[in-house]
Tab-separated table of C-alpha atoms and ligand atoms in Angstrom:
chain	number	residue	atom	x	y	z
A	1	UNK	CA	108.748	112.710	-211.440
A	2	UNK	CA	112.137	112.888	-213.012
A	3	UNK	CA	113.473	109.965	-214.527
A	4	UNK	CA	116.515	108.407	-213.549
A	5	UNK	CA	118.585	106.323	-215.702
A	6	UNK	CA	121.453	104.504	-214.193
A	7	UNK	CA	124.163	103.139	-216.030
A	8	UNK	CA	127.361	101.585	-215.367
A	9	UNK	CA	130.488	103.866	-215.367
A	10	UNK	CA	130.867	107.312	-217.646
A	11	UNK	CA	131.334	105.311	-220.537
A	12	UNK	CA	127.463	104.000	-220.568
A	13	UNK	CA	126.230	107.344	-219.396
A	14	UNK	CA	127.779	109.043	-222.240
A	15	UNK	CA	126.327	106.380	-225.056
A	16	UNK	CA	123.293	106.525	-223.449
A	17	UNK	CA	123.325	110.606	-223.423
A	18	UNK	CA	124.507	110.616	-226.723
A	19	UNK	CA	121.725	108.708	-228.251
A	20	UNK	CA	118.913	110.902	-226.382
A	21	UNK	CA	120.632	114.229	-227.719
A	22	UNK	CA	120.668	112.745	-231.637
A	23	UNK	CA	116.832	111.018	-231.060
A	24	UNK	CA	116.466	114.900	-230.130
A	25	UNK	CA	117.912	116.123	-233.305
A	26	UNK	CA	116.674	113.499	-235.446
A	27	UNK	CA	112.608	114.953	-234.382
A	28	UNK	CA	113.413	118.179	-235.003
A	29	UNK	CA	116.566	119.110	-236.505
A	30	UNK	CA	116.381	123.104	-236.462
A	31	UNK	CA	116.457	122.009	-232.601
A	32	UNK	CA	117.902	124.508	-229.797
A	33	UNK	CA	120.431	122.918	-227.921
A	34	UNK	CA	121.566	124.582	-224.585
A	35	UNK	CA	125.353	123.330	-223.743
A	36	UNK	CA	127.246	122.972	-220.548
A	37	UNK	CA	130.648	123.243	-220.511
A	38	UNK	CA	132.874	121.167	-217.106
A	39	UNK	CA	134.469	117.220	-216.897
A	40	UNK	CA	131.162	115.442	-216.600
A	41	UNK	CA	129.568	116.498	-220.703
A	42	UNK	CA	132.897	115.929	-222.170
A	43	UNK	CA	132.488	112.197	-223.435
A	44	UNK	CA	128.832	113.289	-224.666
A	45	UNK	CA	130.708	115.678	-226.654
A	46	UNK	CA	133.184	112.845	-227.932
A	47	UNK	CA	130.408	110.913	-229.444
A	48	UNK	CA	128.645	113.642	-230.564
A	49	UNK	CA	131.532	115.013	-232.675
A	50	UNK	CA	131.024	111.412	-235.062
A	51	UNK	CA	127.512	112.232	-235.593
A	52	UNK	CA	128.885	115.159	-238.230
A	53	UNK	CA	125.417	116.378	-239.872
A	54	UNK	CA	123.280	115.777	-236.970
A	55	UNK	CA	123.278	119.830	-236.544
A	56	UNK	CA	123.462	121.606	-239.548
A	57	UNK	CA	120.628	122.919	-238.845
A	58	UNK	CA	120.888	122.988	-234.926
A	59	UNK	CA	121.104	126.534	-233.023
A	60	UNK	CA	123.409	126.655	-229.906
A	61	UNK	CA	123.701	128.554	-226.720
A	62	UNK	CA	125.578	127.991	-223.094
A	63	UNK	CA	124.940	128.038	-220.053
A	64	UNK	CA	127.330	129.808	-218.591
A	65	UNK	CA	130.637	131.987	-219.028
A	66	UNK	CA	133.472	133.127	-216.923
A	67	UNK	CA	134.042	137.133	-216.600
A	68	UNK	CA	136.612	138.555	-218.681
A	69	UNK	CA	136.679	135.774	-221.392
A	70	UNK	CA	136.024	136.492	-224.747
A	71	UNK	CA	135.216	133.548	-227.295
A	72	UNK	CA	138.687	133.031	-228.027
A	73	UNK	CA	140.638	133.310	-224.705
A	74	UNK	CA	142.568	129.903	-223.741
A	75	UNK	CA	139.801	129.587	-220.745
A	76	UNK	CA	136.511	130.725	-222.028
A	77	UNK	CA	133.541	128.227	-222.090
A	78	UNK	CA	132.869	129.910	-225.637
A	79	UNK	CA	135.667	128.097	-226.638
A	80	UNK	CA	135.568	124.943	-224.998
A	81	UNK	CA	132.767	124.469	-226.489
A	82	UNK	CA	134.162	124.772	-229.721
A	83	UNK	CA	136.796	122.590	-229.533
A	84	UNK	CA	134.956	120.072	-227.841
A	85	UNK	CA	131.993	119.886	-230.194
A	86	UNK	CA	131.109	122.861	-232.223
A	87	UNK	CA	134.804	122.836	-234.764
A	88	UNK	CA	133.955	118.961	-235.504
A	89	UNK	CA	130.575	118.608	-236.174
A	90	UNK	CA	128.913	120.689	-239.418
A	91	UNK	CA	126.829	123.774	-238.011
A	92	UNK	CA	125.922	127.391	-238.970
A	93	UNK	CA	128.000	129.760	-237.483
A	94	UNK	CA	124.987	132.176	-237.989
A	95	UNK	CA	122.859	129.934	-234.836
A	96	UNK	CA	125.509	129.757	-232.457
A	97	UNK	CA	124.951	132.381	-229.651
A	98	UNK	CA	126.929	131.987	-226.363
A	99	UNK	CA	127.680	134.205	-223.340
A	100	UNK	CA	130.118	137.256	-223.958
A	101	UNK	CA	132.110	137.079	-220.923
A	102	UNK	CA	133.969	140.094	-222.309
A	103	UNK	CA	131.090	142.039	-222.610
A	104	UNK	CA	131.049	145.782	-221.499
A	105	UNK	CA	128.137	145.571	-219.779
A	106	UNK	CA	127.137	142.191	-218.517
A	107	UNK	CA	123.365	143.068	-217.240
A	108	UNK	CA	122.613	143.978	-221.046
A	109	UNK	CA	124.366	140.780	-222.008
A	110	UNK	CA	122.731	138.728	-219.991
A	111	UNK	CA	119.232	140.449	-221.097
A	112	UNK	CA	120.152	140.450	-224.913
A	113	UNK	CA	120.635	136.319	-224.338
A	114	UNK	CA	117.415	135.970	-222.736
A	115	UNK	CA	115.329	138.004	-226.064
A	116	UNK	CA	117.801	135.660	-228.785
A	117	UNK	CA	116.294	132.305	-226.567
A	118	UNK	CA	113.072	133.794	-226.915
A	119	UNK	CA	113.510	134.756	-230.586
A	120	UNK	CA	113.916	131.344	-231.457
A	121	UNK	CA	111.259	130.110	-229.335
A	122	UNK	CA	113.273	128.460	-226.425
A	123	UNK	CA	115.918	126.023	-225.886
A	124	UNK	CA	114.228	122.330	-226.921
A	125	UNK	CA	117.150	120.598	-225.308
A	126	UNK	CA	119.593	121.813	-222.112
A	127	UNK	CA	122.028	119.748	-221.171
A	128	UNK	CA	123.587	120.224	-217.577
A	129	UNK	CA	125.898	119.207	-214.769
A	130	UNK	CA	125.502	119.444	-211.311
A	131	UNK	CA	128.163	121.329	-209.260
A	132	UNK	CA	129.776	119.585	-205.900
A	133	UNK	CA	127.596	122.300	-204.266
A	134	UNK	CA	124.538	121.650	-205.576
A	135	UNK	CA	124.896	124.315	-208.433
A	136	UNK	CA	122.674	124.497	-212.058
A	137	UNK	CA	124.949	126.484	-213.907
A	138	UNK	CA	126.322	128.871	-212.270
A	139	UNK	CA	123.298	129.453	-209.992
A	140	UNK	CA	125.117	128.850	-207.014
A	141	UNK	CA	123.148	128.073	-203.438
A	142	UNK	CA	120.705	130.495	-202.464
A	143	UNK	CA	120.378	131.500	-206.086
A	144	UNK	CA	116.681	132.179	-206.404
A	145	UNK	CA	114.849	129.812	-207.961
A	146	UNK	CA	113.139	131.989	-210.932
A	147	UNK	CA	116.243	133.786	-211.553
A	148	UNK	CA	116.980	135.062	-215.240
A	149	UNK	CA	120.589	134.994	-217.080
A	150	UNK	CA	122.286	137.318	-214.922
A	151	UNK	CA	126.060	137.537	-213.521
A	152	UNK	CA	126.813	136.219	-210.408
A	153	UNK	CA	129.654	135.547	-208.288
A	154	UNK	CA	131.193	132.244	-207.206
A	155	UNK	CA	131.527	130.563	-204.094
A	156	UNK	CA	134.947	129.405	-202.984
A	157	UNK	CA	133.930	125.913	-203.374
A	158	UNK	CA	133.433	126.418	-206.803
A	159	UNK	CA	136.043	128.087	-207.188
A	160	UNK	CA	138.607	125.009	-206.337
A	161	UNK	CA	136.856	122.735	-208.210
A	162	UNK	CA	137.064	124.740	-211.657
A	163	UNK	CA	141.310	125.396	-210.248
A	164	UNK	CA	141.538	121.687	-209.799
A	165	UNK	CA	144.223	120.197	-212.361
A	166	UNK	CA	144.912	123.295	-213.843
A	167	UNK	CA	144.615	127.355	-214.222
A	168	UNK	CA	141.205	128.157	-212.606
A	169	UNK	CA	138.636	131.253	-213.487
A	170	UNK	CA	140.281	134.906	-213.571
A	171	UNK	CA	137.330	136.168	-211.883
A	172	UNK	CA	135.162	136.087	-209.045
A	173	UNK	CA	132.123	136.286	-211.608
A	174	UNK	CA	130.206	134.705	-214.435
A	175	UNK	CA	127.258	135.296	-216.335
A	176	UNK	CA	125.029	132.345	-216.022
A	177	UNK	CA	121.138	131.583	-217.475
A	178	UNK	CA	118.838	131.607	-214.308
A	179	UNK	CA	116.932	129.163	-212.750
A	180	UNK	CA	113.497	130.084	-214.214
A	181	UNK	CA	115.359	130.359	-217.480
A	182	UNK	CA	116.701	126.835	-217.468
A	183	UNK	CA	113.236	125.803	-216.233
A	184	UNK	CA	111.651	126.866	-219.550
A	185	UNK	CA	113.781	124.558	-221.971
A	186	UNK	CA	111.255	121.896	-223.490
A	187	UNK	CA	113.602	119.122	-221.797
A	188	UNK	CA	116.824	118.960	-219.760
A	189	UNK	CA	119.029	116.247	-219.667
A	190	UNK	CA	121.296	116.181	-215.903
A	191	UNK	CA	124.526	114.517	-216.381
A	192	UNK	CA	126.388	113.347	-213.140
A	193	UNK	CA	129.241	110.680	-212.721
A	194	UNK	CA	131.638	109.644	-209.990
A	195	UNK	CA	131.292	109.135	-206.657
A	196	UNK	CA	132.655	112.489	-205.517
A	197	UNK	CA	128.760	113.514	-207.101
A	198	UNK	CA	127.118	110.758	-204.932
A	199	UNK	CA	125.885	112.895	-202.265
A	200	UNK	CA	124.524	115.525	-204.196
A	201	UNK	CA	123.044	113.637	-206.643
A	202	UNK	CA	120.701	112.320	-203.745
A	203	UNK	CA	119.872	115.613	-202.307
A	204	UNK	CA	119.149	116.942	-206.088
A	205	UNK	CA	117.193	114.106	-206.960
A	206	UNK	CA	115.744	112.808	-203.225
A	207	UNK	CA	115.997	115.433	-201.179
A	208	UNK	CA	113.464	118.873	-200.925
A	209	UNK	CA	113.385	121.297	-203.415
A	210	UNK	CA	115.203	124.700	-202.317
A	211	UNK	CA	117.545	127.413	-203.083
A	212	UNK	CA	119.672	125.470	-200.664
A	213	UNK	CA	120.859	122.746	-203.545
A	214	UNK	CA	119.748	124.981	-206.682
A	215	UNK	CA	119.904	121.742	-208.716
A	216	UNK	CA	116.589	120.521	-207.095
A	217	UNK	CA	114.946	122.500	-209.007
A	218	UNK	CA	115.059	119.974	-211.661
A	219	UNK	CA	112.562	118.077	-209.836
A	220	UNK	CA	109.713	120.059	-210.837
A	221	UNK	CA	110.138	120.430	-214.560
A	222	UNK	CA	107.652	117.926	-216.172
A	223	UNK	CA	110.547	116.670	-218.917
A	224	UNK	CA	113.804	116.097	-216.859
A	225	UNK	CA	116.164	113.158	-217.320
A	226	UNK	CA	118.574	112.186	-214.965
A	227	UNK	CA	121.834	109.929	-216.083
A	228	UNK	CA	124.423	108.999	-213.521
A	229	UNK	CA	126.476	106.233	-213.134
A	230	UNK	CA	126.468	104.053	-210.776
A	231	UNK	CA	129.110	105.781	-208.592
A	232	UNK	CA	127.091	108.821	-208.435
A	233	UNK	CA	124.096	106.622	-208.001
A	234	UNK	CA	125.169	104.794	-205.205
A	235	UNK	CA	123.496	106.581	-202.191
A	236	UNK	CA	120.405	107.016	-203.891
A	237	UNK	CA	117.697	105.887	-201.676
A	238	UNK	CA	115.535	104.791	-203.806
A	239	UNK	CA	117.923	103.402	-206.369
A	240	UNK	CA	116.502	100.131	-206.832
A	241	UNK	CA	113.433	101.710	-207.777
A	242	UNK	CA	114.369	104.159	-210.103
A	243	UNK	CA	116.296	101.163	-211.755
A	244	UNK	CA	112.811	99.242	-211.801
A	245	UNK	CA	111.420	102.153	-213.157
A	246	UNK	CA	113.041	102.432	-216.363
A	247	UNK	CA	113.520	99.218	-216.857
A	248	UNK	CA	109.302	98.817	-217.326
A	249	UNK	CA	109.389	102.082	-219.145
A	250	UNK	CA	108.127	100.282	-221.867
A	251	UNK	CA	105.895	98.327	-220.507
A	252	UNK	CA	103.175	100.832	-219.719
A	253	UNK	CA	99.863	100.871	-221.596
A	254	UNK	CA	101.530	97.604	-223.697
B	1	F6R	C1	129.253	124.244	-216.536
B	1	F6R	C2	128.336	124.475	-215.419
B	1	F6R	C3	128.483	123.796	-214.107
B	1	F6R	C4	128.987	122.364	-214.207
B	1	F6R	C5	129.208	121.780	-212.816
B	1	F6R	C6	129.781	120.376	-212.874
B	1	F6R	O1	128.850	124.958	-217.684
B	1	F6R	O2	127.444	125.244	-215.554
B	1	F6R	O3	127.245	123.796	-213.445
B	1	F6R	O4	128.074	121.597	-214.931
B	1	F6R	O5	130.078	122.587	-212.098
B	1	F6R	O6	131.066	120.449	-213.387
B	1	F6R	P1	131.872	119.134	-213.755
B	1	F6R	O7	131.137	118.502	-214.888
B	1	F6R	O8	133.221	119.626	-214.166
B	1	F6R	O9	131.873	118.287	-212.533
């Protein structure tokens, strides 16, 4: 069972996110750390950035990238990323590997990414979004569900939320880590806020597992935490549970 912590508006979710990424770091602290990029991990990132050593020794991938952008292109995840976290917080250039939207060939890309996680003996901590449409990463509905980093092309949906506010992706395609290869990081950590998430937070989190809402898959890895706010709690249907839930975490065998 995943477990779902609820907490009051972004603000919470991101102190509350914050401390489970550093309790992360703090066990091991040559930790892999897998990093979305999108609205919802941005205040993580904030509070992350005053926690300056916590990753010295921390190795970093993504996600996901957009086609065509190379590390340092105004709309590349790669450098998002960066400016978000990566330039404010001490770190070895050496262990950061992200996506090469720019590369020549993006099948060998995406293979090359999935030896490095392997080199390094997996990704200890992914943290993730959920898209509108149900997507992990970039694995967009009716991805299948033991997919490998891979490119892939976007829906339309997806497509106006990432325009929204601004310049949206140049391409039709991305290079995103699979399913199966998200399922094989030692934890993941969901992130979700607003109410505009409400909906598909239920069907990711309530609903059956299937290709359908590629987010679901979350369900069946056997170290998954959930955080939402309570907007994109509210049509949980078992919400009062999951609240009782973690609030007798630590009762059990006491
Ligand atoms: C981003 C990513 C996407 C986002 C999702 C939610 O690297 O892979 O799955 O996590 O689209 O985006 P926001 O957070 O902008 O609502």
């Amino acid at each position: 069972m995943p477990e779902i912590i609820i907490k009051r508006d972004p603000e919470e979710m991101s102190d509350e996110a914050c401390g489970l990424v550093l309790a992360a770091a703090a066990r091991k602290p040559a930790f892999a750390l897998g990093l979305a990029t999108g609205s919802t991990p941005r205040g993580l990132y904030e509070r992350l950035r005053r926690a300056k050593g916590a990753f010295a020794k921390a190795r970093f991938f993504n996600l996901d990238e957009l086609h065509g952008e190379g590390p340092d292109s105004a709309l590349s995840f790669h450098r998002a990323l960066r400016e978000q976290l990566l330039d404010h917080v001490d770190h070895d250039p050496g262990n950061v590997r992200f996506l090469r939207g720019d590369a020549d060939d993006l099948e060998a890309e995406a293979e090359a990414y999935e030896r490095e996680i392997w080199s390094v003996g997996g990704i200890d901590l992914q943290i993730l979004g959920v898209g509108l449409n149900g997507h992990l990463g970039f694995n967009e509905p009716g991805s299948s569900l033991g997919s490998r980093t891979r490119p892939k092309t976007l829906e339309a949906t997806t497509l106006a939320q990432y325009s929204r506010g601004g310049q949206g992706p140049r391409s039709l395609f991305v290079l995103t880590m699979g399913l199966g290869t998200i399922m094989e990081a030692r934890r993941l950590l969901v992130l979700a806020s607003g109410e505009e998430k409400a909906e598909i937070v239920q069907r990711m989190v309530e609903g059956p597992v299937t290709a359908e809402v590629p987010a679901s898959i979350v369900q069946m890895h056997p170290r998954v935490q959930i955080l939402v706010d309570e907007a994109a709690a509210s049509r949980l249907k078992r919400r009062d549970y999951w609240k009782w839930v973690y609030a007798n975490k630590w009762r059990v065998g006491q």
